[in-house]
């Protein structure tokens, strides 16, 4: 469903992605692992449409449609979701308000009617209970003063409500203690289904203990340098990235 | 959230070049010839059949004005105003006193309809008994429609046009006029004192809580007409009143001068809450043709434990020069100022407040939110002073600026003066930008750039929006989004 073809991306003239190709099938959870500076976050931003990245060549297709021509909000409406490594604070905007605004913006973008308030509340209650997000937190301004774990749970809460076709999780495990990691992972696992694709970006095996990937890709110097099954992640955990980093250089 | 969504729909519906309220209605006017001299002052006074003392007061102000100079200290820039090239009086022709809505010029009612004014008031105009808002409509210079007068009268509240008050309650006008903003106060207030046309008058007697929000919609309609409104609100001991003022104006090629004066007097234990939503024509993309808004608004907490609270949402005008202030004279009196000032395009805003602590244990609070977009300049200018005798005076000021884009400016100019050692004055200020990161985050969730900006700005001003009466808050949210239209590329 997601195809990245020979993607070259630079910022201020510096090459970050250097001919990256990748495919994620419907229902598949693909993990990307790699050392710092290998371009993992850049990949997630380019898929989601963050301004400021210069795509010099290549394509990013979702169900055959090139996303690169679309602004970020249209990609979101087509079902692309990015769980941020560092979720952004929006002062003065209650989390609940933000959830409703984004959900209805996406619905309208797809020609659907706004959710009624009771229906919206029902969905929020259900999802937030599962993710152990209490109602008080939803009244607070989005991400302002939230702990690392709270921010990540709110990201997964948003993902649950927005119900995306394809989700990128950018180091969702960073800053999580073991309990929060389990709650977040369960939230992700609950969304696994045969039509949805996931790209899970992480440094560590420990997230993949909870979210079992179908495929593991190793990224170094802006390219995929190795692909394999879950066992590849275990091997990396043991031996580190050195071999791949050298190989790519 | 509904309001934000609605806002966004409204923003979308607006043609970039066509200011929504830019139309000219065709009510005939009774216009004084251009120019200003003693004869014009006498003409205005005669037209309004004023008593001799008021004419003398006007003439005194006029002579004083001739000796004064325009203030130049504000961070605003505009070509010199030719005061001889303005009309100083215009009254709708049918103003001889319709006393029921049936008598009101239907064209005027259509104007209100076009303005989308205000759902709440439209219901009232249509006779729907629901929210309790009384409207005193100031159309060009003369009040032509007043509702709910009878019910207010039952409570003993006087709410009428300034001219009516001069005729029916001369003793009150004489006792309070110019006691808060003297006719010698400043260039524009003095000009206003000489040529003021009309405005609102409110008197709430001792111990009375005004049974409804009082609301006036000002509107500038006559070509080249300087507008010189004069409003006077008096709350006797223990009285309470909440007053709403909202403004829109039709499109113009030439700049329009507006120099209003508002005076508030609160006696012992009285409270006055004054809310403004100002949306005058800000000029075209190059800043041509917008309203010059040079206003003097001041409240006098004359009595012990009295309270005056100003809340303003300023989105319009080419130039805003406005400092609603409180003189905290009564012991333990309190002044508040809540402000949202939004500038876009070429707008210039120099606005803030003064809190003058004269009495013991007086307190004040200032919350100012400035939002600058486009190529606008937005200045907060505020003065907090504690007099030698104002022991125990306390002030808290929070002054936040938000920038959208990289061509606008935000400036903060606080003047703080404590003349006794027991005064405590706090000032907090921040400046931030709507960041690329925030916009991207919102857009990643499906909000358009416009929706995202409206959401972020509404979050930024939330503390102040909460101070507005409910129906005004909704209107204000819409206005905020409308005025930011085109600010994101």
XYZ file of C-alpha atoms in Angstrom, chain B residues 89-286:
198
model
C -22.150 66.468 11.688
C -24.427 64.057 9.864
C -27.778 62.772 11.035
C -30.085 60.310 9.312
C -33.075 62.225 7.973
C -35.784 60.391 9.802
C -34.168 60.946 13.122
C -36.978 63.040 14.481
C -37.665 60.231 16.862
C -39.129 56.896 15.867
C -40.090 55.292 19.110
C -41.008 51.850 17.901
C -39.341 49.589 15.379
C -42.174 50.130 12.925
C -41.040 53.701 12.640
C -37.449 52.795 11.944
C -36.257 53.332 8.394
C -36.469 49.868 6.799
C -33.174 50.581 5.045
C -31.565 50.784 8.458
C -33.001 47.468 9.477
C -31.642 46.016 6.251
C -28.228 47.415 7.113
C -28.316 45.558 10.376
C -29.360 42.454 8.584
C -26.475 42.768 6.138
C -24.112 43.264 9.006
C -25.228 39.984 10.365
C -25.902 41.939 13.510
C -26.093 40.095 15.942
C -28.126 37.070 15.982
C -29.177 37.796 19.485
C -30.346 41.276 18.674
C -32.032 40.196 15.458
C -34.176 37.907 17.510
C -35.035 40.777 19.745
C -35.752 43.050 16.806
C -38.052 40.338 15.536
C -39.741 40.270 18.895
C -38.353 36.969 20.075
C -38.323 36.969 23.826
C -35.136 35.176 24.742
C -31.789 36.664 25.599
C -32.085 39.905 27.406
C -30.065 42.439 25.537
C -31.148 45.985 25.013
C -29.889 47.680 21.884
C -29.344 51.366 21.544
C -28.340 51.659 17.923
C -26.097 54.557 17.061
C -26.412 54.935 13.321
C -24.156 57.618 12.052
C -24.566 60.107 14.743
C -28.048 59.861 16.058
C -29.679 57.102 17.989
C -32.669 55.888 16.068
C -33.761 52.697 17.711
C -33.984 51.851 21.358
C -35.556 48.722 22.688
C -36.411 47.463 26.108
C -36.564 50.967 27.388
C -39.693 50.394 29.386
C -38.353 47.399 31.217
C -35.185 49.230 32.066
C -37.197 52.186 33.285
C -39.043 49.877 35.645
C -35.720 49.053 37.248
C -34.927 52.744 37.305
C -32.133 52.345 34.772
C -31.737 55.135 32.266
C -30.384 53.933 28.923
C -30.769 56.410 26.113
C -28.895 58.431 23.557
C -26.646 61.127 24.871
C -28.809 63.843 23.285
C -31.903 62.536 24.998
C -30.073 62.540 28.285
C -29.115 66.166 27.758
C -32.809 67.017 27.417
C -34.345 64.656 29.937
C -31.659 64.344 32.591
C -29.631 67.528 32.309
C -28.703 67.518 36.000
C -27.010 64.093 35.664
C -25.196 65.027 32.482
C -24.054 68.297 33.957
C -22.848 66.636 37.127
C -20.768 63.933 35.437
C -19.845 65.074 31.894
C -16.125 65.675 31.608
C -15.382 64.594 35.158
C -13.453 61.503 34.042
C -12.088 62.723 30.731
C -11.893 66.495 31.100
C -12.438 68.556 27.985
C -8.772 69.529 28.245
C -7.534 65.928 28.417
C -5.873 65.320 25.071
C -6.062 66.460 21.486
C -8.700 64.003 20.343
C -10.770 64.047 23.519
C -10.846 67.830 23.358
C -11.889 67.733 19.716
C -14.613 65.296 20.691
C -15.778 67.617 23.475
C -16.234 70.397 20.949
C -18.048 68.485 18.251
C -19.392 65.257 19.747
C -22.450 64.138 17.901
C -24.182 61.555 19.999
C -23.585 58.396 21.940
C -25.056 56.484 24.795
C -25.989 57.439 28.293
C -26.488 54.974 31.105
C -27.458 55.664 34.673
C -27.966 52.837 37.142
C -29.410 54.001 40.449
C -28.235 52.997 43.882
C -28.422 49.316 44.664
C -29.783 48.338 41.238
C -28.391 45.460 39.284
C -29.159 46.249 35.649
C -31.540 43.460 34.545
C -29.901 42.920 31.131
C -26.715 43.476 29.181
C -26.796 46.858 27.482
C -25.601 46.838 23.928
C -24.805 49.519 21.391
C -23.705 49.053 17.853
C -21.753 51.917 16.439
C -21.541 52.314 12.769
C -19.866 54.871 10.568
C -21.922 55.524 7.512
C -21.669 59.028 6.147
C -18.962 59.790 3.622
C -16.062 61.749 5.125
C -17.793 62.048 8.437
C -15.646 62.235 11.480
C -17.374 60.304 14.162
C -17.339 61.776 17.596
C -19.306 59.574 19.914
C -19.669 60.429 23.529
C -20.667 57.829 26.067
C -21.259 58.321 29.756
C -22.065 55.515 32.170
C -22.765 56.089 35.829
C -23.216 53.324 38.375
C -24.474 54.614 41.707
C -23.607 52.997 45.027
C -23.931 49.245 44.889
C -25.130 49.246 41.256
C -24.009 46.830 38.552
C -24.090 47.150 34.783
C -22.567 45.274 31.867
C -22.284 47.196 28.629
C -21.419 45.796 25.191
C -20.186 47.834 22.296
C -19.645 46.445 18.823
C -18.627 48.151 15.637
C -18.503 47.680 11.889
C -18.206 50.205 9.102
C -18.789 50.384 5.378
C -15.990 50.543 2.888
C -14.448 53.891 2.045
C -11.771 55.270 -0.206
C -10.710 58.013 2.127
C -9.605 57.608 5.663
C -12.190 58.115 8.289
C -11.425 59.704 11.570
C -13.062 58.390 14.660
C -12.426 60.036 18.003
C -14.783 58.793 20.654
C -14.808 59.479 24.355
C -16.170 57.064 26.911
C -16.473 58.002 30.566
C -17.396 55.553 33.305
C -18.123 56.476 36.900
C -18.452 53.816 39.598
C -19.442 54.920 43.075
C -19.113 52.907 46.320
C -19.423 49.144 45.766
C -20.564 49.655 42.183
C -19.336 47.574 39.259
C -19.177 48.394 35.557
C -18.167 45.848 32.974
C -17.517 47.332 29.545
C -16.903 45.003 26.579
C -15.985 46.034 23.070
C -15.669 44.148 19.823
C -14.191 46.528 17.282
C -14.158 45.579 13.618
C -13.890 48.728 11.590
C -12.644 48.709 8.063
C -8.867 48.173 8.250
C -8.076 49.462 4.766
C -7.180 47.541 1.641
C -4.128 45.329 1.182
C -1.943 48.442 0.994
